[in-house]
Coordinates of C-alpha atoms in Angstrom, one line a residue:
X1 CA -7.9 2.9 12.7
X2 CA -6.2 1.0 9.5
X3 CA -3.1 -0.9 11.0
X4 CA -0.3 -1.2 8.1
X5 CA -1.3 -5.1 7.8
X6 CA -4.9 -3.5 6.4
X7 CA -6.8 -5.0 9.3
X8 CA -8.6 -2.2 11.2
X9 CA -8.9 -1.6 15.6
X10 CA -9.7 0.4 17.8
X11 CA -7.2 2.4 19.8
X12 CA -7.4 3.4 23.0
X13 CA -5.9 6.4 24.4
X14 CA -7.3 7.4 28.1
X15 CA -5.9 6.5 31.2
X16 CA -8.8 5.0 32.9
X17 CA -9.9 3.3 29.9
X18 CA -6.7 1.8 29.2
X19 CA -6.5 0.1 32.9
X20 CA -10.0 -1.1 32.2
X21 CA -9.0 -3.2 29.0
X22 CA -5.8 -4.2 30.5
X23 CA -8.1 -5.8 33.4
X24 CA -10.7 -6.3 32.0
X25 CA -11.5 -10.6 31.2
X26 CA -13.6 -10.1 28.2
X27 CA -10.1 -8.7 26.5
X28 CA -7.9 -11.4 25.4
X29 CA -4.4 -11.3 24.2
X30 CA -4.3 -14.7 22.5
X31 CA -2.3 -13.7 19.4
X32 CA -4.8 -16.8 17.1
X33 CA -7.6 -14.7 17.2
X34 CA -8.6 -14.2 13.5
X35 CA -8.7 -10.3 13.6
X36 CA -5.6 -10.0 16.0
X37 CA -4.1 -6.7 15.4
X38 CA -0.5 -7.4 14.6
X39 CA 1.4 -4.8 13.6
X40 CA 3.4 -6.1 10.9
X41 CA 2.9 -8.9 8.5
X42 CA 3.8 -12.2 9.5
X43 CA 3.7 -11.4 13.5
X44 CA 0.4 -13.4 13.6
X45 CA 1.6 -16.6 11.7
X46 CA 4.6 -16.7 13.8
X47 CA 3.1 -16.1 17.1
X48 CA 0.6 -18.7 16.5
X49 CA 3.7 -21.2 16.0
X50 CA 5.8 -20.3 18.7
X51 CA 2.8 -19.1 21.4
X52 CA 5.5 -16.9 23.5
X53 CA 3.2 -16.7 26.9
X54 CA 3.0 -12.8 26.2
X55 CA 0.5 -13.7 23.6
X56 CA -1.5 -16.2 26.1
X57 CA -4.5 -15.9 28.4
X58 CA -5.4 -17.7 31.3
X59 CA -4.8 -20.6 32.3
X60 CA -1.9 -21.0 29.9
X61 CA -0.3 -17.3 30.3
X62 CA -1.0 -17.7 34.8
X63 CA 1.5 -21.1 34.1
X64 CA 4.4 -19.2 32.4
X65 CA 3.9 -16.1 34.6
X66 CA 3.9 -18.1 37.9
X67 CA 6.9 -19.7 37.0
X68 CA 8.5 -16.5 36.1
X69 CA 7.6 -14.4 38.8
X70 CA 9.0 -16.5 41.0
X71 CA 12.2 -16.1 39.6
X72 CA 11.3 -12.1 39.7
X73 CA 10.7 -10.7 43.2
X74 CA 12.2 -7.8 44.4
X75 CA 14.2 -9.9 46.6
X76 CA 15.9 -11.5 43.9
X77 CA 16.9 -8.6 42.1
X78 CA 17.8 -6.9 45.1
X79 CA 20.6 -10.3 44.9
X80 CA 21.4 -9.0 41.4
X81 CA 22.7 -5.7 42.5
X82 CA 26.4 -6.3 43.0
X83 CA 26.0 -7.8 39.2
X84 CA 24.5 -5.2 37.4
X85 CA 26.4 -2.6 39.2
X86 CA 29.8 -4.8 37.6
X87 CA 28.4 -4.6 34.5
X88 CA 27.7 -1.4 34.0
X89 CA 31.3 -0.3 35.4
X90 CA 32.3 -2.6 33.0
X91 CA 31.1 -1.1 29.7
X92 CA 32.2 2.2 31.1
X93 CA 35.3 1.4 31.7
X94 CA 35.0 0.4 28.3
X95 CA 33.8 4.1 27.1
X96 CA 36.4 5.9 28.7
X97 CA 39.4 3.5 27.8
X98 CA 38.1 3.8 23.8
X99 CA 37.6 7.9 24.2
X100 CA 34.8 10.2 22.6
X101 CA 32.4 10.6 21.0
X102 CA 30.8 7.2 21.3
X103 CA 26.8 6.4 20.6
X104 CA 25.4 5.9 23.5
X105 CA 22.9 3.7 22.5
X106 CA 25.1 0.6 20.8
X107 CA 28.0 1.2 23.1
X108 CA 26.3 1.5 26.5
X109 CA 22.7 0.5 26.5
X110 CA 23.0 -2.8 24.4
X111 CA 25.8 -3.9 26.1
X112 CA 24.7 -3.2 29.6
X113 CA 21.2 -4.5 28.8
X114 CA 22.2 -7.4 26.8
X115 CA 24.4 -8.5 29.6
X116 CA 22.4 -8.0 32.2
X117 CA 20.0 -10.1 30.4
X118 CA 22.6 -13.4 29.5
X119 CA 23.8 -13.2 33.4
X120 CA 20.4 -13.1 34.7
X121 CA 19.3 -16.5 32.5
X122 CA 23.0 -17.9 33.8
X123 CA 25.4 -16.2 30.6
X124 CA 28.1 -15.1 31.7
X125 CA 30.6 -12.7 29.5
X126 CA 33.2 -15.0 29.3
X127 CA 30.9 -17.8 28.3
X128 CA 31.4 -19.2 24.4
X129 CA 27.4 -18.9 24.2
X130 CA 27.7 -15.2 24.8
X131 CA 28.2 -14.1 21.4
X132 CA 26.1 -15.7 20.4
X133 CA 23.3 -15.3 22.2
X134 CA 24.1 -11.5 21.7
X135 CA 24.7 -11.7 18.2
X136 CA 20.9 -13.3 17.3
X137 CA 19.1 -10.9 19.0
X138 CA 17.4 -8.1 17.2
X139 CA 14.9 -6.2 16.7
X140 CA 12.6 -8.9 13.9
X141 CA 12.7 -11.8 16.5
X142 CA 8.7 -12.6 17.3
X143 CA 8.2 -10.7 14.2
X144 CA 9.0 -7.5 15.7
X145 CA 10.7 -5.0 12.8
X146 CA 10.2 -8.4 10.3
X147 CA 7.7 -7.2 6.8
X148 CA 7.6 -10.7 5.9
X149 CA 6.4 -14.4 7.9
X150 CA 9.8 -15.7 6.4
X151 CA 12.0 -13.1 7.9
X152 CA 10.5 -13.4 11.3
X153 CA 10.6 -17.1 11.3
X154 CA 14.3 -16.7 10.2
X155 CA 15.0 -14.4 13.3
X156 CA 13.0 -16.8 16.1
X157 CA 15.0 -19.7 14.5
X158 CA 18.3 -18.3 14.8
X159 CA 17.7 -17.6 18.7
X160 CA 15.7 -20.9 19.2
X161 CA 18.7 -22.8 17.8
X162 CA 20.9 -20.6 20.1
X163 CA 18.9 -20.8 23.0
X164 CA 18.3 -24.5 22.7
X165 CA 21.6 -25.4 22.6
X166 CA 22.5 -23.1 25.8
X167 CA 19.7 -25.2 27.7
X168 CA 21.1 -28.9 26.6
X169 CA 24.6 -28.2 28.0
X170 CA 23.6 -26.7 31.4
X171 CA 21.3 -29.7 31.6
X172 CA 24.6 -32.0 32.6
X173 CA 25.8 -29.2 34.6
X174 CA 23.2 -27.4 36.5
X175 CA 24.0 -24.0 38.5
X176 CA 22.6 -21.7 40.6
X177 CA 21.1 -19.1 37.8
X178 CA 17.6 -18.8 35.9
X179 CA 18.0 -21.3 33.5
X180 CA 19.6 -24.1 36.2
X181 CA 16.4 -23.7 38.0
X182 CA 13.8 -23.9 35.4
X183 CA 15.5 -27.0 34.0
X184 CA 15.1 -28.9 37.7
X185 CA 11.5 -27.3 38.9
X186 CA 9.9 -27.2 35.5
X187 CA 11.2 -29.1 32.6
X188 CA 12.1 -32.4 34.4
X189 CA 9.4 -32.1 36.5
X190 CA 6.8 -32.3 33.2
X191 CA 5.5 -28.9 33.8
X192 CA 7.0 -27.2 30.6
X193 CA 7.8 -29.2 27.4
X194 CA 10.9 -28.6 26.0
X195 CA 9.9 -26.1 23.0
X196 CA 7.8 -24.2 25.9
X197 CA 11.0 -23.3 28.0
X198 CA 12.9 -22.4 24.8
X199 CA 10.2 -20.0 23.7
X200 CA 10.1 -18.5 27.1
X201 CA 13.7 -18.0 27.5
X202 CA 13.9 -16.7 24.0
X203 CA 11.1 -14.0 25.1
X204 CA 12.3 -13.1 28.0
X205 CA 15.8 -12.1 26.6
X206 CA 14.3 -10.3 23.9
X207 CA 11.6 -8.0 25.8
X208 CA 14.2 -7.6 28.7
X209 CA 17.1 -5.9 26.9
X210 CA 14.7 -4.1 23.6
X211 CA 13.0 -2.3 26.2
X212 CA 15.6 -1.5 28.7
X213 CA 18.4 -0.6 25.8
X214 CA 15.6 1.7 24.9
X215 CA 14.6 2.8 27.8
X216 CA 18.3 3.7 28.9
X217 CA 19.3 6.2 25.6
X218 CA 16.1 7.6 26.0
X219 CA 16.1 8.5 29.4
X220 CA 20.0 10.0 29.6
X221 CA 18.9 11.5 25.9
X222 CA 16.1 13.1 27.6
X223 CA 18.5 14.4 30.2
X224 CA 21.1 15.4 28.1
X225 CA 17.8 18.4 26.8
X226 CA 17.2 19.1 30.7
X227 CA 20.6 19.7 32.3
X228 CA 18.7 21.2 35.2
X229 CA 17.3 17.9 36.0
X230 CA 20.6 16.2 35.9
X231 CA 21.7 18.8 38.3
X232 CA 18.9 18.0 41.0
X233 CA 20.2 14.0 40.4
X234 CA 23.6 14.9 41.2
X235 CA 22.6 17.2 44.3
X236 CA 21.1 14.3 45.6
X237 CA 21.1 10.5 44.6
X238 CA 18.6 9.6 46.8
X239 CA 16.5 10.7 43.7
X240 CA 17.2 8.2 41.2
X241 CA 14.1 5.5 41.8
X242 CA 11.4 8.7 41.9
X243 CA 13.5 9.7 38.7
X244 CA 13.5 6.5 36.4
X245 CA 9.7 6.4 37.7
X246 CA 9.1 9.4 36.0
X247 CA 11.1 8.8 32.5
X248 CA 9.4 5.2 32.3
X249 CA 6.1 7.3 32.4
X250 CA 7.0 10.1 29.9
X251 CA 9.1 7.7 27.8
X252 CA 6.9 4.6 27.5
X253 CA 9.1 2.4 25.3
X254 CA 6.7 -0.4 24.7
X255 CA 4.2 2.0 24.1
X256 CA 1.9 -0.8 21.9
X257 CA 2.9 -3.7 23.2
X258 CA -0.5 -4.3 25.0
X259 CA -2.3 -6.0 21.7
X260 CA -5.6 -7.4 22.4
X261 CA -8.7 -8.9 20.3
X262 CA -12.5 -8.2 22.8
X263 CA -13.7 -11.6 23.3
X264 CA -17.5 -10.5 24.0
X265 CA -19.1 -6.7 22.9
X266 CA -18.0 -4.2 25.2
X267 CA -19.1 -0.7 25.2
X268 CA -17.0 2.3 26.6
X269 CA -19.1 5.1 26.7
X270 CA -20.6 6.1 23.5
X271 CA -18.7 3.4 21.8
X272 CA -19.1 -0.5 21.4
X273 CA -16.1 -2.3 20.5
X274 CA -17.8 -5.6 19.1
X275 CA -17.0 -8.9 19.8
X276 CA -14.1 -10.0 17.6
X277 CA -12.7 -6.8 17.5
X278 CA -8.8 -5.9 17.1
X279 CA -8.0 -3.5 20.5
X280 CA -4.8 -1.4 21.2
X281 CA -4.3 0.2 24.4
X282 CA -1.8 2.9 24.2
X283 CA 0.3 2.7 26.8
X284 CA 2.1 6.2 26.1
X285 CA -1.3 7.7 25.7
X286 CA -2.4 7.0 28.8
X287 CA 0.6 8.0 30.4
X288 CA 0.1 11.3 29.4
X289 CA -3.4 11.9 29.7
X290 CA -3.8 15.3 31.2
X291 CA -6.9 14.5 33.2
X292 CA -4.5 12.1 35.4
X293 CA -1.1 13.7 35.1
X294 CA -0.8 17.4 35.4
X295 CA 1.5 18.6 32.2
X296 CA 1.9 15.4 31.2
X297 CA 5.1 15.9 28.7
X298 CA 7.2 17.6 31.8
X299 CA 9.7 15.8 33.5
X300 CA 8.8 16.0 37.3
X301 CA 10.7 14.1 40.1
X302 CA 8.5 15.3 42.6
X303 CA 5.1 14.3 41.1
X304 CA 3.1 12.2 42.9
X305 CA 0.1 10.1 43.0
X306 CA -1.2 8.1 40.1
X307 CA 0.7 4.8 39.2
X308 CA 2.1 4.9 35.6
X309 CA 1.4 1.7 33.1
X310 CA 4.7 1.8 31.0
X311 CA 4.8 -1.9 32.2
X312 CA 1.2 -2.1 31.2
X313 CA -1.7 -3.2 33.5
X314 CA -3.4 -6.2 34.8
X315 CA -2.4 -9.7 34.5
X316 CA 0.0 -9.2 32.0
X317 CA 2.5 -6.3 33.5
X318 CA 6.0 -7.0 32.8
X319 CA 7.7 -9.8 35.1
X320 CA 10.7 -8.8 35.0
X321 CA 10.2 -5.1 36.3
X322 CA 12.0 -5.1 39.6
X323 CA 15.5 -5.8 37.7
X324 CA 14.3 -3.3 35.1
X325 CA 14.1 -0.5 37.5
X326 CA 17.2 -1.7 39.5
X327 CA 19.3 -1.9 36.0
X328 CA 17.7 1.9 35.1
X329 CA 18.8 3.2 38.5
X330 CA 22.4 1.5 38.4
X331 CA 23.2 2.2 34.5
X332 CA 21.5 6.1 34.6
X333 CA 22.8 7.0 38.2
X334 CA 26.7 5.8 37.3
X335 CA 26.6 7.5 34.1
X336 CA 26.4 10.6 35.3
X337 CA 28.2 10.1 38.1
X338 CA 31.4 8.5 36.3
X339 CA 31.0 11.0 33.7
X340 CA 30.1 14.1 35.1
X341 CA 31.2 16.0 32.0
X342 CA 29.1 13.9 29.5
X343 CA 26.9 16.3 27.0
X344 CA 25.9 15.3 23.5
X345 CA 28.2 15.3 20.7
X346 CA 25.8 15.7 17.7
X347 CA 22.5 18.1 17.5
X348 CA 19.8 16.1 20.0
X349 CA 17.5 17.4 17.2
X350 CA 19.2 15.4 14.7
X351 CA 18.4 12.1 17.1
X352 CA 16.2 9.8 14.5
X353 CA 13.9 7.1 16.3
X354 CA 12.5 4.1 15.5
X355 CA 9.7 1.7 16.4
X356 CA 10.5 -2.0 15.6
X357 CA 9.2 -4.7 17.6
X358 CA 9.0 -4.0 21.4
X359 CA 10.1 -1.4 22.4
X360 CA 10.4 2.5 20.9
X361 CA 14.1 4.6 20.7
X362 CA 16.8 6.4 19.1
X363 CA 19.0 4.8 16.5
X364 CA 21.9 6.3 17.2
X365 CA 22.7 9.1 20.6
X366 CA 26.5 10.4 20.1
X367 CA 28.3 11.6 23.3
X368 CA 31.4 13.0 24.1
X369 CA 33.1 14.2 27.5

């Protein structure tokens, strides 16, 4: 197909075929690649500036992701749950104190998913950097949502500055969070420059709370259509982690994040995708292929069987899923449980949606109780 930069790639849709780009070596997700197939104008040139380790291949990309997934196990988040479940009291506390109808999406998602994100890298609320770091994120950083080089450049800035100034004060006062951590293992140690840690913290705050604000309206916007299913959640709780399983798969929020450029000719059955090539593996796609997932566009608790790949494939699935699931579960399951009165306040076919940057979701999801 024709991107909107004018470039043309293929697309790949299938389930099977999907996993075999995501592993396959010949694939490579170096965004410098001449016929990379950014989405936008301008994502390219900035990539190629800042080299976020999202756009990276081995060895470069196994450095950052090493050093991240250590920080990532499920052991570690499991240490976070006392946090997020705080947080999301918090903000709705915060609903209930202001009264309906609120939007869901700016008033509950952003905020749990925003904070989640600041605490986990060693922000806390009550932190002067807070703000800020909140305040410069948005949907054009790493050219996500930006039509121009400029304006993506301007939004990467705005964090960097932010993000470097965080680093250079907890650097004469270390503590036991994210950021403490990577500044004694990794930057005084030589193994990330400078620029390279502020790049990766920048990244790793963005993708973290695009996709899970996202991922959050969309899944209680999804439940809001199918009060039946929000019944079977409140029968039994013990439900919730099959549940967010099975809205990560129909959702699919970062449904083209996955960009790649084919490094060598490959050929997929009657097809050859030639050396050079632009790729893009649909992640929503091939979460509802019907040859793997019986009615694919049904929400089903109780399926079973094949692994989904809304956290894409290969070496490059999300680091940070094990809090992602663990925020879902938390923010979703005390919702509805706080809230057991919560139904929509506007049409849900009125929702509009967008699909800037990272992640896909609503603009706007008005509640009342």
């Amino acid at each position: 197909m024709t991107l909107p930069t004018g470039r043309q790639a293929w697309i790949v849709t299938g389930y099977q075929e999907v996993r075999a780009v995501l592993a396959d070596p010949r694939v490579s997700a170096d965004i410098r690649h001449p016929n990379f197939p950014a989405l936008v104008d301008g994502e390219q040139e900035v990539g190629a500036r800042t080299r976020p380790f999202i756009r990276m291949d081995p060895p470069e990309h196994t450095r950052f992701r090493r050093m991240l997934l250590a920080e990532m196990t499920v052991r570690k988040a499991r240490r976070m749950r006392r946090d997020i479940q705080r947080i999301v009291d918090e903000r709705i506390d915060e609903l209930l104190a202001g009264g309906p109808p609120v939007d869901l999406v700016t008033h509950f998602a952003h905020t749990v998913s925003s904070t989640v994100m600041c605490e986990l890298i060693g922000v806390r609320r009550t932190d002067p950097w807070f703000r800020r770091l909140t305040g410069t994120l948005g949907s054009q950083v790493f050219g996500g949502g930006a039509s121009t080089a400029e304006g993506a450049a301007e939004g990467i800035g705005a964090l960097s500055t932010v993000v470097d100034g965080i680093i250079a004060e907890r650097e004469t006062d270390l503590g036991d969070d994210l950021l403490s951590r990577l500044i004694a293992e990794r930057l005084r140690t030589g193994e990330v420059s400078r620029e390279e840690l502020i790049t990766t913290i920048a990244i790793l705050v963005v993708a973290g709370w695009e996709t899970t604000t996202n991922q959050i309206a969309l899944s209680v916007l999804a439940l809001l259509e199918n009060p039946d299913l929000i019944a079977e959640l409140r029968a039994d709780h013990t439900r919730f982690p099959a549940a967010v399983e099975e809205l990560l798969r129909v959702l699919s929020v970062g449904d083209s994040i996955a960009l790649r450029t084919a490094t060598e000719d490959i050929r997929f059955g009657d097809h050859v995708i030639r050396k050079g090539d632009g790729v893009i593996p649909l992640l929503a796609s091939a979460n509802h292929d019907e040859s793997v997932f019986e009615a694919p566009e049904k929400i089903d608790f109780e399926r079973k069987g094949k692994q989904h790949v809304a956290f894409s494939y290969g070496i490059h699935q999300c680091v940070g899923q094990n809090i992602a699931r663990l925020e879902l579960v938390t923010a979703i399951s005390t919702l509805l449980d706080r809230i057991p009165t919560l139904r929509a306040a506007a049409p849900l076919h009125a929702v509009r949606f967008r699909h800037e940057g990272i992640a896909f979701g609503p603009e706007q999801v008005l509640v009342t109780w």
